[in-house]
Short mmCIF file of C-alpha atoms and ligand atoms in Angstrom, two decimals:
data_model
loop_
_atom_site.label_atom_id
_atom_site.label_comp_id
_atom_site.label_asym_id
_atom_site.label_seq_id
_atom_site.Cartn_x
_atom_site.Cartn_y
_atom_site.Cartn_z
CA MET R 17 82.58 105.47 127.09
CA GLN R 18 80.05 102.94 125.84
CA ASN R 19 80.05 99.50 127.39
CA PHE R 20 80.26 96.48 125.06
CA LYS R 21 79.99 93.50 127.39
CA GLN R 22 78.01 91.53 124.79
CA PRO R 23 78.71 91.09 121.06
CA ILE R 24 76.80 93.35 118.65
CA ASN R 25 75.07 92.24 115.42
CA THR R 26 76.21 92.98 111.88
CA SER R 27 73.76 95.83 111.28
CA GLU R 28 74.92 97.59 114.45
CA ALA R 29 78.50 97.10 113.21
CA VAL R 30 77.60 98.63 109.84
CA SER R 31 76.08 101.65 111.50
CA LEU R 32 79.07 102.18 113.84
CA LEU R 33 81.58 101.79 110.99
CA SER R 34 79.66 104.30 108.85
CA ARG R 35 80.00 106.74 111.73
CA ASN R 36 83.82 106.33 111.66
CA GLU R 37 83.88 104.06 114.69
CA VAL R 38 86.13 101.04 115.11
CA VAL R 39 84.61 97.53 115.45
CA ALA R 40 86.22 94.12 116.03
CA LEU R 41 85.16 91.60 113.38
CA PRO R 42 85.68 87.86 112.89
CA THR R 43 87.82 86.46 110.08
CA GLU R 44 88.86 82.88 109.45
CA THR R 45 92.42 83.64 110.68
CA VAL R 46 92.07 85.87 113.76
CA TYR R 47 89.67 88.65 114.76
CA GLY R 48 90.46 92.07 113.24
CA LEU R 49 90.00 95.59 114.63
CA ALA R 50 88.28 97.21 111.66
CA GLY R 51 87.78 100.78 110.53
CA SER R 52 86.78 102.41 107.24
CA ILE R 53 89.79 103.04 104.96
CA ASN R 54 88.18 106.38 104.09
CA SER R 55 88.09 107.68 107.65
CA GLU R 56 91.31 109.13 109.06
CA GLU R 57 89.59 109.30 112.42
CA ALA R 58 88.87 105.56 112.41
CA LEU R 59 92.35 104.70 111.12
CA LYS R 60 94.03 106.76 113.85
CA ASN R 61 91.75 105.19 116.41
CA ILE R 62 92.79 101.68 115.38
CA PHE R 63 96.40 102.55 116.23
CA SER R 64 95.52 104.20 119.51
CA ILE R 65 93.17 101.43 120.75
CA LYS R 66 95.84 98.82 119.95
CA GLU R 67 98.66 101.03 121.30
CA ARG R 68 100.32 100.23 117.98
CA PRO R 69 103.21 102.31 116.60
CA PHE R 70 102.43 104.17 113.35
CA PHE R 71 105.35 102.48 111.55
CA ASP R 72 103.45 99.16 111.46
CA PRO R 73 101.17 99.16 108.37
CA LEU R 74 97.61 97.76 108.20
CA ILE R 75 95.99 95.21 105.89
CA VAL R 76 93.06 96.43 103.75
CA HIS R 77 90.20 93.92 103.65
CA ILE R 78 88.20 93.88 100.42
CA SER R 79 85.40 91.76 99.01
CA SER R 80 86.28 91.62 95.29
CA LEU R 81 89.14 91.79 92.78
CA GLU R 82 87.57 94.94 91.31
CA GLU R 83 88.25 96.71 94.59
CA LEU R 84 91.85 95.49 94.60
CA LYS R 85 92.47 97.07 91.20
CA SER R 86 91.60 100.54 92.40
CA TYR R 87 94.08 100.41 95.31
CA VAL R 88 97.14 99.23 93.40
CA SER R 89 99.34 101.07 90.89
CA TYR R 90 100.77 97.86 89.45
CA TYR R 91 98.48 94.95 88.59
CA PRO R 92 100.12 91.67 87.53
CA GLU R 93 96.85 90.29 86.23
CA GLU R 94 97.79 86.69 85.59
CA ILE R 95 99.49 86.17 88.96
CA VAL R 96 96.73 87.87 90.93
CA HIS R 97 94.00 85.99 89.06
CA LYS R 98 95.56 82.61 89.70
CA LEU R 99 96.21 83.35 93.37
CA SER R 100 92.79 84.82 94.01
CA LYS R 101 91.07 81.92 92.28
CA ALA R 102 92.97 79.43 94.42
CA PHE R 103 93.05 81.17 97.79
CA TRP R 104 90.38 83.89 98.06
CA PRO R 105 88.37 84.38 100.11
CA GLY R 106 91.05 83.02 102.42
CA PRO R 107 94.22 83.41 104.50
CA LEU R 108 96.49 85.05 101.90
CA THR R 109 97.44 88.74 101.88
CA LEU R 110 99.01 90.32 98.80
CA VAL R 111 101.39 93.28 99.04
CA LEU R 112 101.48 95.34 95.83
CA PRO R 113 102.57 98.86 94.80
CA LYS R 114 99.81 101.18 96.05
CA SER R 115 97.67 103.73 94.23
CA ASP R 116 97.00 107.29 95.43
CA LYS R 117 93.65 106.16 96.81
CA VAL R 118 95.31 104.50 99.79
CA ASN R 119 95.84 106.74 102.81
CA ASP R 120 99.44 106.88 104.11
CA ILE R 121 98.20 106.11 107.61
CA ILE R 122 97.31 102.61 106.38
CA THR R 123 100.67 101.94 104.76
CA SER R 124 102.87 103.78 107.28
CA GLY R 125 104.16 105.83 104.36
CA LEU R 126 105.35 102.79 102.35
CA ASP R 127 104.68 102.78 98.60
CA THR R 128 103.02 99.35 98.84
CA VAL R 129 99.66 98.21 100.24
CA ALA R 130 98.57 94.88 101.77
CA LEU R 131 95.18 93.51 100.64
CA ARG R 132 93.10 90.42 101.26
CA ILE R 133 89.59 88.99 100.88
CA PRO R 134 88.84 87.33 104.25
CA ASN R 135 86.80 84.15 104.41
CA HIS R 136 84.07 84.98 106.89
CA PRO R 137 80.45 85.60 105.82
CA LYS R 138 79.88 88.32 108.46
CA PHE R 139 83.04 90.25 107.55
CA LEU R 140 82.19 90.04 103.82
CA GLU R 141 78.60 91.15 104.45
CA ILE R 142 79.90 94.19 106.34
CA ILE R 143 82.48 95.14 103.65
CA LYS R 144 79.71 94.97 101.05
CA ALA R 145 77.66 97.43 103.11
CA VAL R 146 80.37 99.93 104.13
CA GLY R 147 83.29 99.38 101.73
CA PRO R 148 86.85 98.18 102.35
CA LEU R 149 88.08 98.04 105.91
CA ALA R 150 91.57 98.33 107.35
CA ALA R 151 92.04 95.81 110.14
CA PRO R 152 95.01 94.64 112.17
CA SER R 153 94.59 91.74 114.57
CA ALA R 154 92.35 92.89 117.45
CA ASN R 155 94.86 92.66 120.29
CA LYS R 156 97.12 95.07 122.16
CA PHE R 157 100.33 95.60 120.19
CA GLY R 158 102.83 92.74 120.48
CA LYS R 159 100.36 90.44 122.22
CA THR R 160 98.56 87.26 121.26
CA SER R 161 95.95 87.61 118.49
CA PRO R 162 92.30 86.93 119.46
CA THR R 163 90.55 83.89 118.03
CA SER R 164 87.16 84.38 119.72
CA SER R 165 84.93 87.36 120.59
CA ARG R 166 85.46 86.63 124.32
CA HIS R 167 89.19 87.35 123.93
CA ILE R 168 88.44 90.88 122.72
CA ILE R 169 85.80 91.67 125.33
CA LYS R 170 88.30 90.66 128.02
CA GLU R 171 91.42 92.28 126.54
CA PHE R 172 89.77 95.67 125.96
CA GLU R 173 87.59 95.49 129.09
CA ASP R 174 84.25 95.90 127.27
CA SER R 175 85.37 99.10 125.54
CA VAL R 176 85.49 97.74 121.95
CA PRO R 177 82.34 96.59 120.11
CA VAL R 178 82.71 93.10 118.63
CA VAL R 179 80.70 90.99 116.21
CA ASP R 180 80.77 87.34 117.24
CA GLY R 181 81.64 84.92 114.46
CA GLY R 182 82.59 81.86 116.47
CA ASP R 183 86.09 80.49 117.01
CA CYS R 184 88.50 81.22 114.15
CA GLU R 185 89.03 78.17 111.95
CA VAL R 186 92.62 78.87 110.92
CA GLY R 187 93.76 80.46 114.19
CA ILE R 188 96.91 82.24 113.01
CA GLU R 189 97.34 85.30 110.80
CA SER R 190 97.34 85.15 106.99
CA THR R 191 100.35 84.44 104.79
CA ILE R 192 101.70 87.76 103.48
CA LEU R 193 103.06 87.56 99.91
CA GLN R 194 104.73 90.57 98.31
CA ILE R 195 104.68 90.91 94.51
CA THR R 196 107.21 93.46 93.24
CA LYS R 197 107.07 95.44 90.00
CA SER R 198 109.44 92.90 88.48
CA ASN R 199 107.10 90.08 89.62
CA GLU R 200 109.44 88.85 92.32
CA LEU R 201 107.55 86.93 94.98
CA ASN R 202 108.52 87.21 98.65
CA ILE R 203 106.70 85.74 101.62
CA LEU R 204 106.96 88.38 104.36
CA ARG R 205 105.00 86.39 106.95
CA PRO R 206 104.23 82.66 106.78
CA GLY R 207 100.65 81.45 107.30
CA GLN R 208 98.42 78.53 106.39
CA VAL R 209 99.00 79.10 102.66
CA THR R 210 102.53 77.77 102.03
CA ALA R 211 105.24 78.65 99.49
CA ALA R 212 104.79 75.19 97.94
CA GLN R 213 101.05 75.81 97.41
CA ILE R 214 101.71 79.26 95.90
CA ALA R 215 104.40 77.86 93.57
CA ASP R 216 102.08 75.07 92.52
CA VAL R 217 99.23 77.43 91.63
CA LEU R 218 101.58 79.68 89.63
CA GLY R 219 103.38 76.78 87.93
CA LEU R 220 106.72 77.87 89.42
CA ASP R 221 109.56 76.09 91.10
CA VAL R 222 109.22 76.55 94.88
CA GLY R 223 112.75 78.07 94.88
CA ALA R 224 111.32 81.03 92.92
CA ILE R 225 109.47 82.17 96.02
CA LYS R 226 111.64 83.99 98.52
CA LYS R 227 110.99 83.72 102.23
CA THR R 228 112.03 87.11 103.49
CA TYR R 229 110.82 86.29 107.00
CA GLU R 230 113.72 83.89 107.41
CA GLY R 231 116.24 86.69 106.95
CA SER R 232 115.93 90.42 107.55
CA VAL R 233 113.04 92.00 109.40
CA ALA R 234 110.16 93.21 107.16
CA PRO R 235 108.11 96.31 108.13
CA GLY R 236 106.16 95.53 111.25
CA GLN R 237 107.76 92.12 111.57
CA LEU R 238 109.30 92.59 114.99
CA LYS R 239 111.52 90.18 116.86
CA TYR R 240 109.05 89.80 119.72
CA HIS R 241 105.35 89.54 118.94
CA TYR R 242 102.30 87.41 119.67
CA GLN R 243 103.39 87.28 123.31
CA PRO R 244 101.27 85.62 126.00
CA ASN R 245 100.85 87.34 129.37
CA LYS R 246 103.20 84.82 131.00
CA PRO R 247 106.73 83.95 129.84
CA LEU R 248 106.78 80.94 127.53
CA ALA R 249 109.43 78.19 127.32
CA LEU R 250 109.58 75.78 124.37
CA VAL R 251 110.82 72.29 125.28
CA ASN R 252 111.16 68.85 123.73
CA ARG R 253 108.33 66.43 124.41
CA SER R 254 110.71 64.39 126.57
CA PHE R 255 111.05 67.41 128.92
CA ASN R 256 111.04 67.43 132.69
CA LYS R 257 109.12 70.23 134.41
CA GLU R 258 111.49 70.80 137.34
CA ASP R 259 114.54 70.80 135.05
CA THR R 260 112.87 73.36 132.81
CA ILE R 261 112.17 75.70 135.75
CA ALA R 262 115.79 75.26 136.85
CA LYS R 263 117.05 76.12 133.34
CA VAL R 264 115.04 79.35 133.30
CA ASN R 265 117.13 80.28 136.31
CA ASP R 266 114.97 83.19 137.47
CA GLU R 267 114.17 83.69 141.18
CA SER R 268 110.64 84.86 140.40
CA ILE R 269 109.76 81.72 138.41
CA LYS R 270 108.90 78.81 140.69
CA THR R 271 105.82 77.18 139.17
CA ALA R 272 104.87 76.19 135.65
CA GLU R 273 101.82 75.17 133.64
CA VAL R 274 102.24 72.70 130.77
CA ILE R 275 100.28 73.48 127.58
CA GLU R 276 99.04 70.46 125.66
CA LEU R 277 98.23 70.90 121.99
CA SER R 278 97.46 68.63 119.04
CA LEU R 279 100.39 67.37 116.95
CA ASP R 280 98.50 68.09 113.74
CA PRO R 281 99.77 71.51 112.52
CA GLN R 282 96.33 72.72 111.38
CA ILE R 283 94.76 71.91 114.73
CA PHE R 284 97.82 73.13 116.67
CA ALA R 285 97.47 76.52 114.92
CA ARG R 286 93.75 76.68 115.70
CA GLN R 287 94.35 75.94 119.41
CA MET R 288 97.57 77.87 120.05
CA TYR R 289 96.54 81.47 120.80
CA ALA R 290 93.47 80.45 122.79
CA ALA R 291 95.69 78.14 124.85
CA PHE R 292 98.19 80.95 125.54
CA ARG R 293 95.33 83.03 126.95
CA GLU R 294 93.68 80.20 128.86
CA TYR R 295 96.86 78.98 130.55
CA SER R 296 98.05 82.54 131.31
CA LYS R 297 95.00 82.95 133.60
CA LYS R 298 96.35 80.32 136.01
CA GLU R 299 98.35 81.27 139.07
CA THR R 300 101.63 79.94 137.70
CA ASP R 301 104.78 81.85 136.77
CA LEU R 302 105.72 80.10 133.54
CA LEU R 303 104.11 78.44 130.51
CA ILE R 304 105.84 75.35 129.14
CA LEU R 305 105.00 74.16 125.63
CA PRO R 306 106.34 70.72 124.70
CA ILE R 307 106.77 70.56 120.93
CA ASP R 308 109.73 68.92 119.21
CA LYS R 309 111.37 70.97 116.45
CA GLN R 310 109.36 70.57 113.26
CA SER R 311 110.98 71.09 109.89
CA SER R 312 108.17 70.38 107.42
CA GLU R 313 106.69 73.43 105.68
CA ASP R 314 103.29 72.83 107.30
CA TRP R 315 104.89 74.04 110.53
CA ASP R 316 106.56 77.19 109.11
CA ALA R 317 103.90 79.62 110.30
CA ILE R 318 103.72 78.03 113.75
CA ASN R 319 107.53 78.00 114.09
CA ASN R 320 107.57 81.69 113.15
CA ARG R 321 104.95 82.61 115.80
CA LEU R 322 106.53 80.42 118.50
CA LYS R 323 109.95 81.99 117.94
CA LYS R 324 108.51 85.46 118.55
CA ALA R 325 106.12 84.49 121.34
CA SER R 326 108.61 82.53 123.46
CA THR R 327 111.18 83.80 125.94
CA TRP R 328 113.21 80.56 125.99
CA ASP R 329 113.74 77.75 123.52
CA PHE R 330 115.35 74.80 125.29
CA ARG R 331 114.79 72.34 122.47
CA ILE R 332 117.55 70.36 120.85
O1 TXA U 3 95.09 87.21 109.07
C1 TXA U 3 95.43 88.40 109.09
O2 TXA U 3 96.23 88.88 108.28
C2 TXA U 3 94.80 89.28 110.18
C3 TXA U 3 93.31 89.40 109.91
C4 TXA U 3 92.61 90.35 110.84
O3 TXA U 3 93.09 89.74 108.57
N1 TXA U 3 95.41 90.57 110.22
C5 TXA U 3 96.66 90.78 110.72
O4 TXA U 3 97.02 92.12 110.77
O5 TXA U 3 97.39 89.89 111.10
P1 TXA U 3 98.28 92.67 111.58
O6 TXA U 3 98.18 94.13 111.47
O7 TXA U 3 98.29 92.10 112.93
O8 TXA U 3 99.48 92.22 110.73
C6 TXA U 3 99.62 92.77 109.45
C7 TXA U 3 101.05 92.86 109.06
C8 TXA U 3 101.80 94.05 109.63
O9 TXA U 3 102.38 93.79 110.86
C9 TXA U 3 102.84 94.29 108.57
O10 TXA U 3 104.00 93.56 108.90
C10 TXA U 3 102.26 93.67 107.33
O11 TXA U 3 101.04 93.10 107.67
N2 TXA U 3 102.02 94.68 106.30
C11 TXA U 3 100.95 95.47 106.12
N3 TXA U 3 101.12 96.28 105.06
C12 TXA U 3 102.34 96.01 104.58
C13 TXA U 3 103.10 96.51 103.49
N4 TXA U 3 102.65 97.48 102.70
N5 TXA U 3 104.34 96.00 103.29
C14 TXA U 3 104.82 95.02 104.08
N6 TXA U 3 104.15 94.49 105.13
C15 TXA U 3 102.92 94.98 105.36
MG1 MG U 4 98.91 91.44 114.73
#
């Protein structure tokens, strides 16, 4: 196996991707593990490198609306135009009925496909050279998403080539918005783009946008996900470390590390996954994250990730 201790450049990435290899690439949200949507070999490899089950579908990354049109069988032009003008390139993924051009490996056999134009110059340059790329977050299945090239080199022990694009600006995965054939709008996964922003752009009442993630489990939206390598406890900011360890009530947990993050939701999101990795390296048994419950919509995406990443929530 080749050794990828150092990042590769974009032309090396283009040449590997054209040979049906898989390459980790930077986006503004998190790093993705990319492969050509026209290569079954690459698509299968994405799942095997991530140890990801085949029932969890992939997002197709494109560089233009023209590309989107050829992968969908239903095209609500006005809605897509308004959303793409406001948010693309950027952290919004659209789920639409798929066309025959999309391989079932990508969609896990669903009749819909997820598409987005990512906001990173290197990723866009590479799509323009090799065509659309399927890319899940570049982490082992169920684990914390990578927000820097170092995270990938470490997690996959130099076995996956990565293009360095700096630290991700957004830091958590894109908002996933499903548009049905009857133009119903459902957010399947919250992200930086909020329901209020989407409603505003479309001239709708925010109540018109469903938030499916609050109820039943969407495909691939598992109860536990984004998990750090150490168990994580959420506590109020007025917490006491010893009390928290006592509440966990587990013989094997004796020491804890306290994670300190910004109280600004945008910065919190940017810091969160890197902090999970950084603090997990320390010789302690437990991670404690003090963050009072936040109810404003700006915190929706963070609340969603914290719920799935944590083992205990001791907050009141
Ligand atoms: O920001 C992001 O979206 C990042 C970057 C790399 O673009 N990607 C990402 O991919 O988070 P991933 O695979 O970790 O999460 C994509 C999720 C899947 O878990 C699945 O729930 C959902 O997208 N998804 C994909 N296709 C879908 C579909 N046809 N219907 C419903 N959900 C879908
Ligand atoms: Mg993921």
